[in-house]
Tab-separated table of C-alpha atoms in Angstrom:
chain	number	residue	atom	x	y	z
A	1	MET	CA	112.625	35.327	93.393
A	2	THR	CA	115.804	37.392	93.712
A	3	THR	CA	117.465	38.098	90.359
A	4	ILE	CA	121.180	37.336	90.462
A	5	LYS	CA	123.562	39.069	88.066
A	6	LEU	CA	127.111	37.785	87.565
A	7	HIS	CA	130.016	39.043	85.472
A	8	ASN	CA	130.660	36.243	83.005
A	9	THR	CA	134.285	36.011	81.888
A	10	LYS	CA	133.053	34.021	78.912
A	11	THR	CA	131.068	36.975	77.520
A	12	ARG	CA	132.942	39.779	79.297
A	13	LYS	CA	129.767	41.326	80.653
A	14	LYS	CA	127.401	41.181	83.583
A	15	GLU	CA	124.496	38.837	82.882
A	16	VAL	CA	121.332	37.696	84.604
A	17	PHE	CA	122.058	34.273	86.040
A	18	THR	CA	119.636	31.685	84.665
A	19	PRO	CA	120.402	28.165	85.874
A	20	ILE	CA	119.968	25.157	83.611
A	21	ASP	CA	117.751	23.590	86.263
A	22	PRO	CA	116.604	25.730	89.223
A	23	GLU	CA	116.077	22.508	91.148
A	24	ASN	CA	119.753	21.601	90.739
A	25	VAL	CA	122.046	24.629	90.448
A	26	ARG	CA	125.593	23.372	89.844
A	27	MET	CA	128.956	25.066	90.510
A	28	TYR	CA	132.552	23.862	90.160
A	29	VAL	CA	135.539	25.711	91.650
A	30	CYS	CA	139.165	24.707	91.239
A	31	GLY	CA	140.640	23.643	94.559
A	32	PRO	CA	144.196	23.369	95.911
A	33	THR	CA	147.172	21.220	95.088
A	34	VAL	CA	147.780	19.685	98.501
A	35	TYR	CA	151.467	19.792	99.332
A	36	ASP	CA	151.715	22.663	101.859
A	37	ARG	CA	149.738	25.204	103.886
A	38	ALA	CA	147.356	27.495	101.989
A	39	HIS	CA	148.570	31.108	101.844
A	40	ILE	CA	146.110	33.973	102.155
A	41	GLY	CA	145.986	34.407	98.376
A	42	ASN	CA	144.748	30.813	98.094
A	43	ALA	CA	141.979	31.677	100.547
A	44	ARG	CA	140.458	34.526	98.536
A	45	PRO	CA	138.620	32.350	95.969
A	46	VAL	CA	137.439	30.103	98.789
A	47	VAL	CA	135.748	33.042	100.520
A	48	VAL	CA	134.436	34.540	97.256
A	49	PHE	CA	132.764	31.344	96.090
A	50	ASP	CA	131.580	30.482	99.577
A	51	VAL	CA	129.609	33.750	99.498
A	52	LEU	CA	128.190	32.806	96.084
A	53	TYR	CA	127.324	29.330	97.406
A	54	ARG	CA	125.484	30.890	100.338
A	55	LEU	CA	123.629	33.287	98.037
A	56	LEU	CA	122.575	30.464	95.697
A	57	ARG	CA	121.380	28.402	98.661
A	58	HIS	CA	119.405	31.378	99.941
A	59	VAL	CA	117.735	32.019	96.571
A	60	TYR	CA	117.193	28.462	95.293
A	61	GLY	CA	117.152	26.477	98.536
A	62	ALA	CA	119.933	24.606	100.309
A	63	ASP	CA	118.859	21.273	98.796
A	64	HIS	CA	118.918	22.624	95.246
A	65	VAL	CA	122.570	23.678	94.950
A	66	THR	CA	125.536	21.383	94.268
A	67	TYR	CA	128.973	22.842	94.848
A	68	VAL	CA	132.095	20.885	93.855
A	69	ARG	CA	135.653	21.888	94.793
A	70	ASN	CA	138.433	19.426	94.042
A	71	PHE	CA	141.734	18.450	95.598
A	72	THR	CA	144.690	17.871	93.266
A	73	ASP	CA	146.556	15.082	95.038
A	74	VAL	CA	148.767	13.953	92.141
A	75	ASP	CA	151.268	16.593	91.035
A	76	ASP	CA	154.992	17.129	90.535
A	77	LYS	CA	155.098	19.555	93.498
A	78	ILE	CA	153.744	16.817	95.741
A	79	ASN	CA	156.273	14.342	94.331
A	80	ALA	CA	159.100	16.813	95.001
A	81	ARG	CA	157.899	17.419	98.575
A	82	ALA	CA	157.831	13.670	99.212
A	83	LYS	CA	161.328	13.241	97.817
A	84	GLU	CA	162.847	16.067	99.872
A	85	SER	CA	161.074	15.059	103.088
A	86	GLY	CA	161.355	11.296	102.773
A	87	ARG	CA	157.643	10.958	103.588
A	88	GLU	CA	155.014	8.967	101.739
A	89	ILE	CA	152.948	10.895	99.198
A	90	GLY	CA	149.684	9.690	100.694
A	91	GLU	CA	150.761	10.853	104.136
A	92	ILE	CA	151.613	14.330	102.826
A	93	THR	CA	148.377	14.770	100.861
A	94	ALA	CA	146.204	13.515	103.725
A	95	GLU	CA	147.869	15.891	106.174
A	96	THR	CA	147.794	18.953	103.925
A	97	THR	CA	144.207	18.267	102.838
A	98	GLN	CA	143.129	18.346	106.479
A	99	TRP	CA	145.171	21.513	107.071
A	100	TYR	CA	143.355	23.146	104.179
A	101	LEU	CA	139.927	22.136	105.415
A	102	ASP	CA	140.669	23.290	108.961
A	103	ASP	CA	141.995	26.672	107.811
A	104	MET	CA	139.143	27.347	105.378
A	105	ARG	CA	136.557	26.357	107.980
A	106	ALA	CA	138.205	28.827	110.341
A	107	LEU	CA	137.397	31.518	107.751
A	108	GLY	CA	133.734	30.576	107.900
A	109	ALA	CA	133.765	28.665	104.600
A	110	MET	CA	131.197	25.895	104.327
A	111	ASP	CA	132.349	22.545	103.000
A	112	PRO	CA	131.231	22.049	99.374
A	113	ASN	CA	128.778	19.240	98.643
A	114	GLU	CA	131.535	17.282	96.913
A	115	MET	CA	135.305	17.473	97.442
A	116	PRO	CA	136.731	14.924	94.984
A	117	ARG	CA	140.367	13.866	94.982
A	118	ALA	CA	141.971	13.607	91.566
A	119	THR	CA	143.453	10.161	92.286
A	120	ALA	CA	139.931	8.756	92.735
A	121	TYR	CA	138.977	9.727	89.165
A	122	ILE	CA	141.789	8.242	87.078
A	123	PRO	CA	139.440	5.881	85.148
A	124	GLN	CA	137.211	8.821	84.165
A	125	MET	CA	140.271	10.764	82.982
A	126	ILE	CA	141.500	7.832	80.902
A	127	ALA	CA	138.045	7.414	79.323
A	128	MET	CA	137.913	11.112	78.383
A	129	ILE	CA	141.411	10.969	76.896
A	130	GLU	CA	140.478	7.882	74.845
A	131	LYS	CA	137.462	9.744	73.452
A	132	LEU	CA	139.625	12.742	72.495
A	133	ILE	CA	142.117	10.459	70.699
A	134	ALA	CA	139.311	8.625	68.887
A	135	ASP	CA	137.930	11.930	67.605
A	136	ASP	CA	141.381	13.212	66.527
A	137	PHE	CA	141.554	15.959	69.141
A	138	ALA	CA	144.482	14.264	70.870
A	139	TYR	CA	147.389	12.020	69.977
A	140	ALA	CA	149.763	9.639	71.768
A	141	LYS	CA	153.526	9.718	71.371
A	142	ASP	CA	156.426	8.417	73.493
A	143	GLY	CA	154.158	7.507	76.407
A	144	HIS	CA	152.569	10.954	76.381
A	145	VAL	CA	149.111	11.994	75.215
A	146	LEU	CA	148.657	15.579	74.041
A	147	PHE	CA	145.681	17.716	73.080
A	148	ARG	CA	145.761	19.247	69.588
A	149	VAL	CA	145.118	22.889	70.359
A	150	ARG	CA	144.700	23.925	66.726
A	151	ALA	CA	142.018	21.257	66.233
A	152	TYR	CA	139.699	23.299	68.464
A	153	LYS	CA	138.888	26.501	66.602
A	154	HIS	CA	137.477	28.281	69.671
A	155	TYR	CA	140.682	27.942	71.672
A	156	GLY	CA	141.485	31.269	73.350
A	157	ALA	CA	137.882	32.504	73.502
A	158	LEU	CA	137.711	32.401	77.301
A	159	SER	CA	140.952	34.309	77.878
A	160	GLY	CA	140.583	36.501	74.794
A	161	ARG	CA	143.819	35.426	73.139
A	162	SER	CA	144.720	33.981	69.763
A	163	VAL	CA	146.898	30.892	69.535
A	164	ASP	CA	149.591	32.735	67.563
A	165	ASP	CA	149.711	35.528	70.156
A	166	MET	CA	150.018	32.940	72.903
A	167	ILE	CA	153.008	31.339	71.219
A	168	ALA	CA	154.670	34.732	70.709
A	169	GLY	CA	154.108	35.913	74.267
A	170	ALA	CA	154.218	32.800	76.371
A	171	ARG	CA	156.800	30.332	77.561
A	172	VAL	CA	155.693	27.051	76.038
A	173	GLU	CA	157.445	23.755	76.429
A	174	VAL	CA	159.135	22.592	73.239
A	175	ALA	CA	159.345	18.806	73.283
A	176	PRO	CA	160.054	16.184	70.608
A	177	TYR	CA	156.734	14.442	71.283
A	178	LYS	CA	154.716	17.594	70.480
A	179	GLU	CA	153.222	18.261	67.057
A	180	ASP	CA	152.755	21.925	67.987
A	181	PRO	CA	154.356	23.976	70.795
A	182	MET	CA	150.898	24.911	72.132
A	183	ASP	CA	149.695	21.321	72.518
A	184	PHE	CA	149.261	20.440	76.181
A	185	VAL	CA	149.713	17.206	78.099
A	186	LEU	CA	146.761	15.001	78.966
A	187	TRP	CA	148.839	12.027	80.141
A	188	LYS	CA	152.528	11.556	80.863
A	189	PRO	CA	154.711	8.555	81.704
A	190	SER	CA	155.783	7.785	85.267
A	191	SER	CA	159.075	6.265	86.334
A	192	ASP	CA	159.076	3.549	88.994
A	193	ASP	CA	159.681	6.054	91.800
A	194	LEU	CA	156.640	8.201	90.891
A	195	PRO	CA	152.904	7.612	91.255
A	196	GLY	CA	151.449	5.919	88.202
A	197	TRP	CA	148.461	4.057	86.823
A	198	ASP	CA	148.131	1.554	84.003
A	199	SER	CA	146.700	3.019	80.826
A	200	PRO	CA	146.519	2.258	77.080
A	201	TRP	CA	149.657	4.428	76.716
A	202	GLY	CA	151.682	2.741	79.448
A	203	ARG	CA	152.099	3.394	83.152
A	204	GLY	CA	151.699	7.087	83.823
A	205	ARG	CA	149.749	9.878	85.470
A	206	PRO	CA	147.359	12.581	84.272
A	207	GLY	CA	148.229	16.111	83.285
A	208	TRP	CA	146.802	18.840	85.480
A	209	HIS	CA	144.049	20.146	83.194
A	210	ILE	CA	142.264	16.854	82.492
A	211	GLU	CA	141.560	16.335	86.198
A	212	CYS	CA	138.954	19.080	86.555
A	213	SER	CA	137.239	18.229	83.280
A	214	ALA	CA	136.783	14.596	84.275
A	215	MET	CA	135.640	15.356	87.819
A	216	ALA	CA	133.243	18.114	86.727
A	217	LYS	CA	131.658	15.860	84.104
A	218	ASP	CA	131.280	12.948	86.512
A	219	LEU	CA	129.762	15.002	89.344
A	220	LEU	CA	127.905	17.786	87.513
A	221	GLY	CA	127.320	16.550	83.974
A	222	GLU	CA	128.703	17.631	80.606
A	223	THR	CA	127.065	21.045	80.983
A	224	PHE	CA	126.617	22.884	84.269
A	225	ASP	CA	126.028	26.414	85.509
A	226	ILE	CA	129.095	28.058	87.060
A	227	HIS	CA	132.846	27.464	86.976
A	228	GLY	CA	135.042	29.636	89.175
A	229	GLY	CA	138.574	30.257	90.346
A	230	GLY	CA	141.309	32.852	90.580
A	231	ASN	CA	142.104	34.814	87.415
A	232	ASP	CA	145.571	33.267	87.407
A	233	LEU	CA	143.816	30.047	86.316
A	234	GLN	CA	142.004	31.653	83.380
A	235	PHE	CA	144.923	30.751	81.128
A	236	PRO	CA	146.058	28.101	80.567
A	237	HIS	CA	144.138	25.925	83.040
A	238	HIS	CA	140.561	27.032	82.377
A	239	GLU	CA	141.181	27.583	78.683
A	240	ASN	CA	142.432	24.005	78.419
A	241	GLU	CA	139.510	22.687	80.455
A	242	VAL	CA	137.078	24.307	78.032
A	243	ALA	CA	138.872	22.928	74.974
A	244	GLN	CA	139.135	19.308	76.090
A	245	SER	CA	135.659	19.244	77.662
A	246	CYS	CA	133.872	20.739	74.653
A	247	CYS	CA	135.686	18.419	72.259
A	248	ALA	CA	134.973	15.362	74.406
A	249	SER	CA	131.265	16.200	74.616
A	250	GLY	CA	130.669	16.850	70.912
A	251	HIS	CA	130.698	20.657	71.095
A	252	ALA	CA	133.910	21.295	69.195
A	253	GLU	CA	132.134	23.145	66.388
A	254	ASP	CA	129.884	25.427	68.418
A	255	GLY	CA	132.158	25.818	71.457
A	256	GLY	CA	129.175	25.204	73.730
A	257	GLY	CA	128.681	22.945	76.658
A	258	PHE	CA	130.747	22.713	79.839
A	259	ALA	CA	130.201	25.812	82.058
A	260	ASN	CA	127.709	28.530	81.116
A	261	TYR	CA	129.083	31.188	83.507
A	262	TRP	CA	132.733	31.744	84.357
A	263	LEU	CA	133.739	33.816	87.390
A	264	HIS	CA	137.295	34.835	88.234
A	265	ASN	CA	138.515	36.689	91.301
A	266	GLU	CA	141.441	39.114	91.187
A	267	MET	CA	144.712	38.556	93.016
A	268	LEU	CA	145.832	39.589	96.492
A	269	GLN	CA	148.711	41.761	97.670
A	270	VAL	CA	150.164	42.366	101.124
A	271	GLU	CA	150.797	45.958	102.232
A	272	GLY	CA	150.706	47.115	98.608
A	273	LYS	CA	153.229	44.594	97.299
A	274	LYS	CA	153.054	41.202	95.653
A	275	MET	CA	153.247	38.506	98.293
A	276	SER	CA	156.736	36.998	98.367
A	277	LYS	CA	158.831	35.082	100.847
A	278	SER	CA	161.838	37.201	99.849
A	279	LEU	CA	159.963	40.365	100.870
A	280	GLY	CA	158.944	38.849	104.190
A	281	ASN	CA	155.263	39.455	103.460
A	282	PHE	CA	154.247	35.855	102.753
A	283	PHE	CA	151.554	34.624	105.136
A	284	THR	CA	149.598	31.420	105.302
A	285	VAL	CA	146.090	31.422	106.739
A	286	HIS	CA	147.471	29.316	109.579
A	287	ASP	CA	150.113	31.989	110.295
A	288	LEU	CA	147.450	34.661	110.757
A	289	LEU	CA	145.273	32.430	112.901
A	290	GLU	CA	148.278	31.560	115.068
A	291	GLN	CA	148.970	35.285	115.481
A	292	GLY	CA	145.548	35.561	117.093
A	293	ILE	CA	143.716	37.122	114.147
A	294	PRO	CA	140.232	35.561	114.170
A	295	GLY	CA	138.979	33.900	111.008
A	296	GLU	CA	136.024	36.312	110.921
A	297	VAL	CA	138.460	39.224	110.699
A	298	ILE	CA	140.331	37.674	107.765
A	299	ARG	CA	137.046	37.003	106.011
A	300	PHE	CA	135.784	40.542	106.657
A	301	VAL	CA	138.926	42.049	105.128
A	302	PHE	CA	138.431	39.887	102.029
A	303	LEU	CA	134.781	40.918	101.733
A	304	SER	CA	135.672	44.607	102.022
A	305	THR	CA	137.016	44.555	98.434
A	306	HIS	CA	134.943	43.481	95.429
A	307	TYR	CA	136.107	40.090	94.155
A	308	ARG	CA	136.899	41.458	90.685
A	309	LYS	CA	139.293	44.070	92.065
A	310	PRO	CA	142.844	43.497	93.382
A	311	MET	CA	142.820	43.178	97.155
A	312	ASP	CA	145.451	44.543	99.521
A	313	TRP	CA	145.845	42.824	102.879
A	314	THR	CA	147.147	45.258	105.510
A	315	ALA	CA	147.513	45.182	109.272
A	316	LYS	CA	145.473	48.391	109.423
A	317	LYS	CA	142.561	46.784	107.581
A	318	ALA	CA	142.671	43.798	109.932
A	319	ALA	CA	142.594	46.091	112.980
A	320	GLU	CA	139.693	48.097	111.555
A	321	ALA	CA	137.840	44.897	110.677
A	322	GLU	CA	138.201	43.568	114.200
A	323	LYS	CA	136.990	46.845	115.627
A	324	THR	CA	133.920	46.840	113.380
A	325	LEU	CA	133.087	43.200	114.023
A	326	SER	CA	133.409	43.688	117.753
A	327	ARG	CA	130.945	46.578	117.673
A	328	TRP	CA	128.547	44.573	115.547
A	329	ALA	CA	128.910	41.541	117.795
A	330	ALA	CA	127.987	43.517	120.878
A	331	MET	CA	124.659	44.308	119.235
A	332	ALA	CA	124.059	41.183	117.133
A	333	LEU	CA	124.595	38.698	119.934
A	334	ASP	CA	121.227	39.826	121.278
A	335	GLY	CA	119.582	39.434	117.871
A	336	SER	CA	117.922	36.395	116.342
A	337	VAL	CA	118.508	34.870	112.915
A	338	GLY	CA	115.706	35.352	110.413
A	339	GLU	CA	115.275	36.462	106.819
A	340	PRO	CA	118.332	38.558	105.864
A	341	PRO	CA	117.614	42.215	105.007
A	342	SER	CA	116.699	42.722	101.356
A	343	ASP	CA	119.326	45.421	100.727
A	344	VAL	CA	122.075	43.031	101.841
A	345	VAL	CA	120.716	40.256	99.615
A	346	GLN	CA	120.358	42.637	96.661
A	347	ALA	CA	123.947	43.806	97.080
A	348	LEU	CA	125.200	40.231	96.907
A	349	ALA	CA	122.898	39.478	93.979
A	350	ASP	CA	124.568	42.320	92.048
A	351	ASP	CA	127.709	40.382	91.078
A	352	LEU	CA	128.629	39.644	94.709
A	353	ASN	CA	129.003	43.285	95.721
A	354	THR	CA	130.237	42.494	99.218
A	355	PRO	CA	131.472	46.057	99.967
A	356	LEU	CA	127.921	47.306	99.328
A	357	ALA	CA	126.538	44.529	101.529
A	358	LEU	CA	128.877	45.558	104.353
A	359	ALA	CA	127.797	49.191	103.921
A	360	ALA	CA	124.189	48.073	104.355
A	361	MET	CA	125.224	46.246	107.511
A	362	HIS	CA	126.854	49.397	108.876
A	363	ALA	CA	123.448	51.062	108.450
A	364	LEU	CA	121.771	48.184	110.306
A	365	TYR	CA	124.211	48.682	113.177
A	366	LYS	CA	123.685	52.426	113.220
A	367	ASN	CA	119.919	51.934	113.296
A	368	GLY	CA	120.134	49.391	116.115
A	369	ASP	CA	118.643	46.533	114.072
A	370	ALA	CA	120.105	43.580	115.990
A	371	ASP	CA	117.981	40.951	114.225
A	372	GLY	CA	118.793	42.273	110.768
A	373	LEU	CA	122.479	42.549	111.554
A	374	ARG	CA	122.663	39.038	112.986
A	375	SER	CA	120.823	37.620	109.964
A	376	ALA	CA	123.123	39.473	107.556
A	377	LEU	CA	126.225	38.229	109.391
A	378	GLU	CA	124.970	34.670	109.024
A	379	LEU	CA	124.337	35.110	105.290
A	380	LEU	CA	127.840	36.460	104.691
A	381	GLY	CA	129.468	33.638	106.629
A	382	LEU	CA	130.483	35.810	109.557
A	383	GLY	CA	128.363	33.915	112.014
A	384	GLU	CA	128.843	30.242	111.218
A	385	LEU	CA	131.657	29.403	113.599
A	386	ASP	CA	130.033	29.364	117.039
A	387	PHE	CA	129.056	33.005	116.664
A	388	GLY	CA	128.431	33.593	120.338
A	389	GLN	CA	131.877	32.479	121.430
A	390	ALA	CA	134.054	33.322	118.450
A	391	VAL	CA	132.861	36.875	117.973
A	392	LYS	CA	132.278	37.561	121.647
A	393	GLY	CA	135.929	36.603	122.079
A	394	MET	CA	136.841	39.483	119.761
A	395	VAL	CA	134.905	41.919	121.904
A	396	TYR	CA	137.154	41.059	124.817
A	397	ARG	CA	140.263	41.410	122.675
A	398	MET	CA	139.794	45.132	122.067
A	399	ASP	CA	142.466	46.257	124.547
A	400	ASP	CA	145.093	47.053	121.920
A	401	MET	CA	142.801	48.686	119.397
A	402	VAL	CA	140.269	50.563	121.508
A	403	LEU	CA	141.430	50.656	125.098
A	404	GLY	CA	145.070	51.269	124.186
A	405	PRO	CA	144.440	54.701	122.634
A	406	LEU	CA	142.042	55.552	125.461
A	407	GLU	CA	144.737	54.686	128.004
A	408	VAL	CA	147.002	57.212	126.302
A	409	LEU	CA	144.221	59.835	126.267
A	410	LEU	CA	143.370	59.333	129.934
A	411	ALA	CA	147.032	59.389	130.960
A	412	GLU	CA	147.630	62.658	129.071
A	413	THR	CA	144.452	64.210	130.480
A	414	ARG	CA	145.447	63.126	133.972
A	415	ALA	CA	148.928	64.626	133.567
A	416	LYS	CA	147.438	67.984	132.557
A	417	ALA	CA	145.009	67.818	135.476
A	418	MET	CA	147.905	67.297	137.860
A	419	GLU	CA	149.262	70.649	136.666
A	420	THR	CA	145.984	72.613	136.524
A	421	LYS	CA	144.361	70.880	139.497
A	422	ASP	CA	141.189	70.609	137.389
A	423	PHE	CA	140.178	66.927	137.313
A	424	SER	CA	136.737	67.395	135.755
A	425	GLU	CA	137.774	65.989	132.352
A	426	VAL	CA	139.497	63.032	134.040
A	427	ASP	CA	136.327	62.306	135.966
A	428	ARG	CA	134.228	62.574	132.808
A	429	LEU	CA	136.431	60.136	130.900
A	430	LYS	CA	136.569	57.732	133.821
A	431	ALA	CA	132.780	57.761	134.197
A	432	ALA	CA	132.296	57.071	130.491
A	433	LEU	CA	134.765	54.180	130.615
A	434	VAL	CA	133.115	52.639	133.663
A	435	ALA	CA	129.701	52.999	132.016
A	436	ALA	CA	131.063	51.053	129.011
A	437	GLY	CA	132.180	48.189	131.247
A	438	VAL	CA	135.844	49.149	131.574
A	439	GLU	CA	137.817	48.746	134.778
A	440	VAL	CA	139.961	51.879	135.300
A	441	ARG	CA	143.180	51.488	137.267
A	442	MET	CA	145.244	54.604	138.028
A	443	SER	CA	148.436	54.604	140.039
A	444	LYS	CA	151.822	56.325	140.188
A	445	ALA	CA	152.959	53.869	137.519
A	446	GLY	CA	150.328	55.101	135.072
A	447	VAL	CA	146.884	54.271	133.743
A	448	GLU	CA	145.588	50.799	132.902
A	449	LEU	CA	142.227	50.004	131.311
A	450	LEU	CA	140.822	46.471	131.421
A	451	PRO	CA	137.617	45.135	129.835
A	452	ALA	CA	135.254	43.898	132.533
A	453	ALA	CA	131.957	42.022	132.437
A	454	GLY	CA	129.496	43.809	130.187
A	455	PHE	CA	132.224	45.572	128.206
A	456	ASP	CA	130.543	47.378	125.281
A	457	PRO	CA	132.990	49.132	122.928
A	458	ALA	CA	130.075	50.806	121.142
A	459	LYS	CA	129.601	53.016	124.204
A	460	LEU	CA	133.146	54.338	123.807
A	461	GLU	CA	132.437	55.991	120.467
A	462	GLY	CA	133.169	59.698	120.520
A	463	LEU	CA	135.716	59.591	123.350
A	464	LEU	CA	138.704	59.747	121.026
């Protein structure tokens, strides 16, 4: 069996992955708060953990992996969106949840086995909070319930911070109902105009952190294999999940239980800068898809950078990705799906080294291994979405990236030939283009190249 190694945030080192039960490998990844479209930064963890999901399914079997990714559908951002738009909360969350699913599927992401909504797990959250209060890890005051951070001696172990350093360096809410500034909310009161549920502490709604703990426990058990998300969630969200979950399950002293392996992906930039609406470089996944950038191209750009390194989205990378995928598609469409090549699998098994996997696929293309390339594309999620049509469509969209520069070259060569009266180079270029399935149109107005039936961009290599 393939040995998988993963960098565990919990231990700060790469470790051999040993599941609790190889017959039931379990993974939880924090999902979106559904109030708007997902931006491309939101999509990075989806692609990262989709690759891990695919690898686990390949190694342990599709029926032996359980992947849970939640939807937060009760949140102050959702309440604010409802208030400003005048729409019902349920209508907003249903719409944005479907947007999210559609956009992530367009990136080749498989649906997880379970996609729980927070509002469906309120009783489980209340039960966990009651247990924490009973064991003195939480307290109720003024309609709020808060977790006693200092009651859990391992707090800060995941993020590598001490409580005192956190207080000195962080913005923490000072409130009269808190015993300590670091204590975080498990339950808060709701006014009549906000969503709320009856509880032992009055009508209210859960804090953000308790949601994932309750859903993970209900669907995966008190202890499971992998917990993932973006590194922006490492503190405070994941730190708080660990604290409340360990204390609720009787592991307050040893700090054990909950997730054995923690994986965090780095953040994303756009053209070398932090994504910001004020800078005009803020893109949703839907924006890119609407611009005609195929989901496979977006996914390929993500996979070109290791998940633990910052990623820079650029137009140049997207163009290069489309060019590469189009070349691969021209070959792989004639291939059949079988066992993926071992060097591709081994690259992924080495802490999801997707750049190394793509390098191995470049070698498959160079060596003309259509079956291996097609199988590797399927494993990496670049062949799930109607491969024949979606990727073939990219082949016929190469005008701007491949044929455009060749139009310029042919026009310049033709202009020189008009002066020297030597058209041999023009004829050579034209013959090569025609052989690659390109229709060549030359007139007084200029040169125009159009992809025709049988267009194969791979045959154009070396002309520029």
